[in-house]
Every structure is written in structure tokens, then in C-alpha cells.
PDB file of C-alpha atoms in Angstrom:
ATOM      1  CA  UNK A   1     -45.874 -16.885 -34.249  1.00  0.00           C
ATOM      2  CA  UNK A   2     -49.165 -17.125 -32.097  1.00  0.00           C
ATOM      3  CA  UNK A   3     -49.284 -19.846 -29.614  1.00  0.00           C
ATOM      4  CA  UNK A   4     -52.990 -20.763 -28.423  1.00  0.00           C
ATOM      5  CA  UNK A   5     -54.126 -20.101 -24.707  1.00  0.00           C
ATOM      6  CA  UNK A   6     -53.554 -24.006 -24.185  1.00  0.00           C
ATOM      7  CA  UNK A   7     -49.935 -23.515 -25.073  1.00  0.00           C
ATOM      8  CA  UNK A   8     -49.352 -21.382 -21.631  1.00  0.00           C
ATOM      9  CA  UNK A   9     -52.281 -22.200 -19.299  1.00  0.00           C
ATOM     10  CA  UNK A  10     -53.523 -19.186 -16.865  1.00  0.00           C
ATOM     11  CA  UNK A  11     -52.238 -16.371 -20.083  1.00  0.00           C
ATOM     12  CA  UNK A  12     -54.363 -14.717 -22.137  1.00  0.00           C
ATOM     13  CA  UNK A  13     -53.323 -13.542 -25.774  1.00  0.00           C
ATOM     14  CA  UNK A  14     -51.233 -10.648 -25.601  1.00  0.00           C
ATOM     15  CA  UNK A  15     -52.659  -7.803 -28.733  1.00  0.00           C
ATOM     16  CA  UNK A  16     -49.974  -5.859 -31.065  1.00  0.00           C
ATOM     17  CA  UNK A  17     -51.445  -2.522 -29.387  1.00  0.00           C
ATOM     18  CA  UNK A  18     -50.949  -4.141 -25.692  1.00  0.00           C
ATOM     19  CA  UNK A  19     -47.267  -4.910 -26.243  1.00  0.00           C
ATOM     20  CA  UNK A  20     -46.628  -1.895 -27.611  1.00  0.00           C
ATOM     21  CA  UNK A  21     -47.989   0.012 -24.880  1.00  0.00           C
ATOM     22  CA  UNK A  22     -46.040  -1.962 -22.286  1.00  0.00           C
ATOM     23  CA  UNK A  23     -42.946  -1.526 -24.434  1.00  0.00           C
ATOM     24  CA  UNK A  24     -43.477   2.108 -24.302  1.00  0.00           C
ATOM     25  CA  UNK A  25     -44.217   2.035 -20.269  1.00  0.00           C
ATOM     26  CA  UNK A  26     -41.050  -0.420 -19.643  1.00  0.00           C
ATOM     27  CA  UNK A  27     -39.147   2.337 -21.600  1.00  0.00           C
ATOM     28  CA  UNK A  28     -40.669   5.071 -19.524  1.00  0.00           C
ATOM     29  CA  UNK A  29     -40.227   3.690 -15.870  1.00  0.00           C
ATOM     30  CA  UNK A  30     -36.268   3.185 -17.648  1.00  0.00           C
ATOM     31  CA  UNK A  31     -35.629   6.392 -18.378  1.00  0.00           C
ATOM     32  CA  UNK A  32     -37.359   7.590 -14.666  1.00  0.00           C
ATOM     33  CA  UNK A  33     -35.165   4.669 -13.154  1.00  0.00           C
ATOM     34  CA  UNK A  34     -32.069   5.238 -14.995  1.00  0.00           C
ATOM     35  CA  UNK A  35     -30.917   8.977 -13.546  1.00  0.00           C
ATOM     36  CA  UNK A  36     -32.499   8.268 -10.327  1.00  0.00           C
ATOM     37  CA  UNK A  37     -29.731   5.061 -10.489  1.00  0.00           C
ATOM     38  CA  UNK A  38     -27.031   7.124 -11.157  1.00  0.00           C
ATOM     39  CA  UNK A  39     -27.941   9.916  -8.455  1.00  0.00           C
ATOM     40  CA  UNK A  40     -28.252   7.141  -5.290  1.00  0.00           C
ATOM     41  CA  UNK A  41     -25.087   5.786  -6.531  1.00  0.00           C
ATOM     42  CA  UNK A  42     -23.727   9.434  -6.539  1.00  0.00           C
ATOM     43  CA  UNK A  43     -24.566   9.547  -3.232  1.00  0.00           C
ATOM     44  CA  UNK A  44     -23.208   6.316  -2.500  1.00  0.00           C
ATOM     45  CA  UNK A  45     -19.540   6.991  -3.576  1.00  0.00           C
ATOM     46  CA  UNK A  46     -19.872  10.720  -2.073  1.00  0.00           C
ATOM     47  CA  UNK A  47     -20.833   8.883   1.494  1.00  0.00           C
ATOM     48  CA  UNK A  48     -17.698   6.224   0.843  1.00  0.00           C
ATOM     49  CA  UNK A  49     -15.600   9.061  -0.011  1.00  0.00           C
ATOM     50  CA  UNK A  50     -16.448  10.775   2.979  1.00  0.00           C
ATOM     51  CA  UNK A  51     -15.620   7.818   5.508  1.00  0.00           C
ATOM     52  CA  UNK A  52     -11.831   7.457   3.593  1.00  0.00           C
ATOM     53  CA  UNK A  53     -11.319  10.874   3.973  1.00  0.00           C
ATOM     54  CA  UNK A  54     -12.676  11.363   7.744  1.00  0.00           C
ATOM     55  CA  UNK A  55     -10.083   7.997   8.379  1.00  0.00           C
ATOM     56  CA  UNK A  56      -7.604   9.540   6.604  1.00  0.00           C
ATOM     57  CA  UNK A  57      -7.887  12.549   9.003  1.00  0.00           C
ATOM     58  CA  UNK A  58      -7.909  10.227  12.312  1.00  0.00           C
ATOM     59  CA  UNK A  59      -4.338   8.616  10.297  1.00  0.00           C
ATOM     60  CA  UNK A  60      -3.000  12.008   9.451  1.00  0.00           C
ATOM     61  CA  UNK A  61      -3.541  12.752  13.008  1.00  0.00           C
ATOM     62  CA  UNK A  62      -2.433   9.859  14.762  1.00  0.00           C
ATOM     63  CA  UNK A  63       1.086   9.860  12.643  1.00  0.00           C
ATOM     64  CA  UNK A  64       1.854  13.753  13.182  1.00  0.00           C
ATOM     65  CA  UNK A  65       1.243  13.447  17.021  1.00  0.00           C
ATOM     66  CA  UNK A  66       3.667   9.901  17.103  1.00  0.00           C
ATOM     67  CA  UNK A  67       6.113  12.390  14.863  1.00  0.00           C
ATOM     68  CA  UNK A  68       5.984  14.890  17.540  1.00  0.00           C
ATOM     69  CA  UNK A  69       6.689  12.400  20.597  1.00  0.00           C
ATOM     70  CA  UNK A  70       9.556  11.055  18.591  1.00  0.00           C
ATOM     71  CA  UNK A  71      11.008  14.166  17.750  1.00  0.00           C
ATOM     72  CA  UNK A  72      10.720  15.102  21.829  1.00  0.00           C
ATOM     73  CA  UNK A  73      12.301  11.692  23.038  1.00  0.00           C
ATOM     74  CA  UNK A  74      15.126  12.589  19.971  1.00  0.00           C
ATOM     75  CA  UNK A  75      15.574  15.695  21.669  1.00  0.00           C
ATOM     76  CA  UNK A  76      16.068  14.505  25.009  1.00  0.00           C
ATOM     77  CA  UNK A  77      18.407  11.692  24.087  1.00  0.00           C
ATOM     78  CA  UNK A  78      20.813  14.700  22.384  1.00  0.00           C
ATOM     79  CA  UNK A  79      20.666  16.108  25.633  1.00  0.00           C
ATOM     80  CA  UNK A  80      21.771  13.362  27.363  1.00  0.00           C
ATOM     81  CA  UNK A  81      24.491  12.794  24.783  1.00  0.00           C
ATOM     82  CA  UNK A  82      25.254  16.328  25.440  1.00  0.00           C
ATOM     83  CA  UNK A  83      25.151  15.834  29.697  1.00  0.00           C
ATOM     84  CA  UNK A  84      27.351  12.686  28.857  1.00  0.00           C
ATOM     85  CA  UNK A  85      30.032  14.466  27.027  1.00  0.00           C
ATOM     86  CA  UNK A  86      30.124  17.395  29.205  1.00  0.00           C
ATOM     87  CA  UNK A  87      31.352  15.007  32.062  1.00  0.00           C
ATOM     88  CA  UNK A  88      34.709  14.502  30.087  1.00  0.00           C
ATOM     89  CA  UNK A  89      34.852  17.841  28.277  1.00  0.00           C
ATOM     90  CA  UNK A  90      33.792  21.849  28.569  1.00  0.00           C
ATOM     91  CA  UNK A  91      29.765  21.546  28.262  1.00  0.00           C
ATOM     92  CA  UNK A  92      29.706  24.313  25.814  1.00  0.00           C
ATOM     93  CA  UNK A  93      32.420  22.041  23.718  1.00  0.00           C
ATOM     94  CA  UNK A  94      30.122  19.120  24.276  1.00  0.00           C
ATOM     95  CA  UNK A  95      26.815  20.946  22.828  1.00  0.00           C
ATOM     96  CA  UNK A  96      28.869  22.086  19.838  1.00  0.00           C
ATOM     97  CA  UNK A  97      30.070  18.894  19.031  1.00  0.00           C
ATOM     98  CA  UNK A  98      26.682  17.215  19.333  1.00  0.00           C
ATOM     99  CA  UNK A  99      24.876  19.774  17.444  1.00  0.00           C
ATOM    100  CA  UNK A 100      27.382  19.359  14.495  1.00  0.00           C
ATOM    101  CA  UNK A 101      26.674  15.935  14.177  1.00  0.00           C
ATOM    102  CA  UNK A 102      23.515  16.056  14.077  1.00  0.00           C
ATOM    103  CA  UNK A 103      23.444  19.114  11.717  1.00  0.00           C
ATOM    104  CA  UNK A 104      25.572  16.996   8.879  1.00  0.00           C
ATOM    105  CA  UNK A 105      23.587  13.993   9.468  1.00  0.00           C
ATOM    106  CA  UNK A 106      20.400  15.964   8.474  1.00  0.00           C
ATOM    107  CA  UNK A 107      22.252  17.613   5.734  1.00  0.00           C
ATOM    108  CA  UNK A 108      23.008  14.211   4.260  1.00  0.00           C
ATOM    109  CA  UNK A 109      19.318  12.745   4.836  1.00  0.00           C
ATOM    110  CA  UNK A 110      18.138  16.496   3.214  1.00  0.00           C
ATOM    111  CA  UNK A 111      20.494  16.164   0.210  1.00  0.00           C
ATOM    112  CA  UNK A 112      19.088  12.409  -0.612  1.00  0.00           C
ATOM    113  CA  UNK A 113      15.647  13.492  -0.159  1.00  0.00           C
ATOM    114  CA  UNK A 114      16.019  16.392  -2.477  1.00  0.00           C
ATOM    115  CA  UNK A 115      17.199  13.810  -5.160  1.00  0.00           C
ATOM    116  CA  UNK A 116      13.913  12.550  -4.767  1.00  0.00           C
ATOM    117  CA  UNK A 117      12.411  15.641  -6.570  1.00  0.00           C
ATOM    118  CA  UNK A 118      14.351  15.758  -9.415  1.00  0.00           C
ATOM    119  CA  UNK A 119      12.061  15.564 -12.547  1.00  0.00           C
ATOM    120  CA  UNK A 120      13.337  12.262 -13.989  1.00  0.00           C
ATOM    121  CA  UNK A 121      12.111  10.608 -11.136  1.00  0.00           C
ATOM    122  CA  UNK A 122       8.707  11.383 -11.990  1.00  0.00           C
ATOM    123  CA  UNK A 123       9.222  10.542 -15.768  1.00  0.00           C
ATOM    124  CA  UNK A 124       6.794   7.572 -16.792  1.00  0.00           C
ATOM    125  CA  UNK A 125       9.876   5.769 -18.676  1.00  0.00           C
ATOM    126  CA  UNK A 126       7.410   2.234 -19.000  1.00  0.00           C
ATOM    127  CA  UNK A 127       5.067   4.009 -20.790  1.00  0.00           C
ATOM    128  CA  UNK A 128       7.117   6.004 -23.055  1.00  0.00           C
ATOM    129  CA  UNK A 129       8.926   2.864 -24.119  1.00  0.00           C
ATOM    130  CA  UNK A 130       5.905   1.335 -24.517  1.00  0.00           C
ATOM    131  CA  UNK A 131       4.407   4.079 -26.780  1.00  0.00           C
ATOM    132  CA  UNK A 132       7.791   4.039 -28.932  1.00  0.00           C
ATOM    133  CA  UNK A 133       7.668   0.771 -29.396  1.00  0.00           C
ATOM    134  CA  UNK A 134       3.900   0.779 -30.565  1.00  0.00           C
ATOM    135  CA  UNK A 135       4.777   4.093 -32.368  1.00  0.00           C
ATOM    136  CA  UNK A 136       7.741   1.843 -34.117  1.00  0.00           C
ATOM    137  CA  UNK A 137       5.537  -0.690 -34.761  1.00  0.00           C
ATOM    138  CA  UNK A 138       2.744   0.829 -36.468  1.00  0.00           C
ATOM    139  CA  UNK A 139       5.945   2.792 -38.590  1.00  0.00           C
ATOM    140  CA  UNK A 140       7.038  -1.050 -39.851  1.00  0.00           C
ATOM    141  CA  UNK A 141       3.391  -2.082 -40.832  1.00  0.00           C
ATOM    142  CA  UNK A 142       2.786   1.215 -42.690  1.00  0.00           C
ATOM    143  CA  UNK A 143       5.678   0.966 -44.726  1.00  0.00           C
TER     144      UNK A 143
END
């Protein structure tokens, strides 16, 4: 369908050969734009990537050196349980007792974590059930 110039004043008539050739140049500067898209947003993700991870670090960081002043102030408050004891007992009798407290209280917190690892807790039960029941499903229509 032609339209006339008076149909879109200010535009000129637009040949077969003309349109073709800007087809073929819109399809060029795509294909040039296209991969150079990809690589900046490449880059992009790499830089965002880089900023979690150097956050992560300052995290990692900040939590290991709190872990180490807790574990210090623990220390010293077994001491003073020790000291405390040791007024109303031998001080040798006091350490011993204190130590084996704390020995089969991080014997039980070590035996539950260790339940942690055991491989059905890292089963994905949802999504078996869910593929049996699909699996069961597609069986019924089938037959």
C-alpha cells in the first residue's frame, strides 16, 4: 500500500531498494550491538560479583574476630568458675571438675551437630515426591 507524500507531510517516498538496504544496516548495527550487549553486561555482573564477594570478606572477617573475643571472655569466665570453686575445694579438684563439664557439654553440642551431616538431611524429599507423583501421573494417562 503506497500512501502519497500528502499522507505524511515533511516524508519522502521510501523505494523497495532503500528499505532493503536499511533493513540490511538495522540488521548489521544488531548483530555489532548484540555481543557488545552481552560483554558490558558481563562486565557488569563480574563488577557486582566482585563487591558481594569483597563484603562477604569484610563479614567473614568481622564474625571470626567476634568468635575469637567470645571464645576469650568464655575462657576467662571458666577460670573464674574454676578460682570460685577452688575457694571451697582442692584447686586441682576444682579445674577437673570444670573441665569435665565443659568437655560433655561440647560432646553433646558435637554429637547434634554431626546429625546434621547425615545424608538424609540433604535428600530433596519435596522434589522427589513431586517427581513421583508426576511420574504416577503420566503412568495413569498412558494407560
Amino acid at each position: 500500500m503506497n500512501r502519497e507524500d500528502s499522507d505524511f507531510p515533511g516524508t519522502r517516498p521510501v523505494s523497495a531498494t532503500e528499505h532493503d538496504a536499511s533493513v540490511v544496516g538495522l540488521l548489521r548495527q544488531l548483530s555489532r550491538e548484540v555481543p557488545a550487549l552481552f560483554t558490558k553486561e558481563l562486565a557488569l555482573a563480574k563488577a557486582e560479583l566482585q563487591a558481594s564477594l569483597t563484603t562477604l570478606k569484610a563479614g567473614i572477617a568481622a564474625v571470626a574476630g567476634g568468635a575469637i573475643v567470645l571464645l576469650a571472655g568464655f575462657i576467662i569466665l571458666l577460670m573464674s568458675a574454676v578460682y570460685g570453686l577452688s575457694l571451697v575445694m582442692a584447686p586441682w579438684l576444682a579445674a577437673l571438675i570444670v573441665g569435665v563439664v565443659v568437655m560433655i557439654i561440647g560432646f553433646a553440642m558435637l554429637q547434634s551437630g554431626k546429625k546434621q551431616f547425615e545424608p538424609s538431611h540433604f535428600k530433596p524429599d519435596r522434589t522427589l515426591d513431586a517427581l513421583n507423583k508426576d511420574q504416577e501421573a503420566l503412568r495413569r494417562k498412558v494407560s
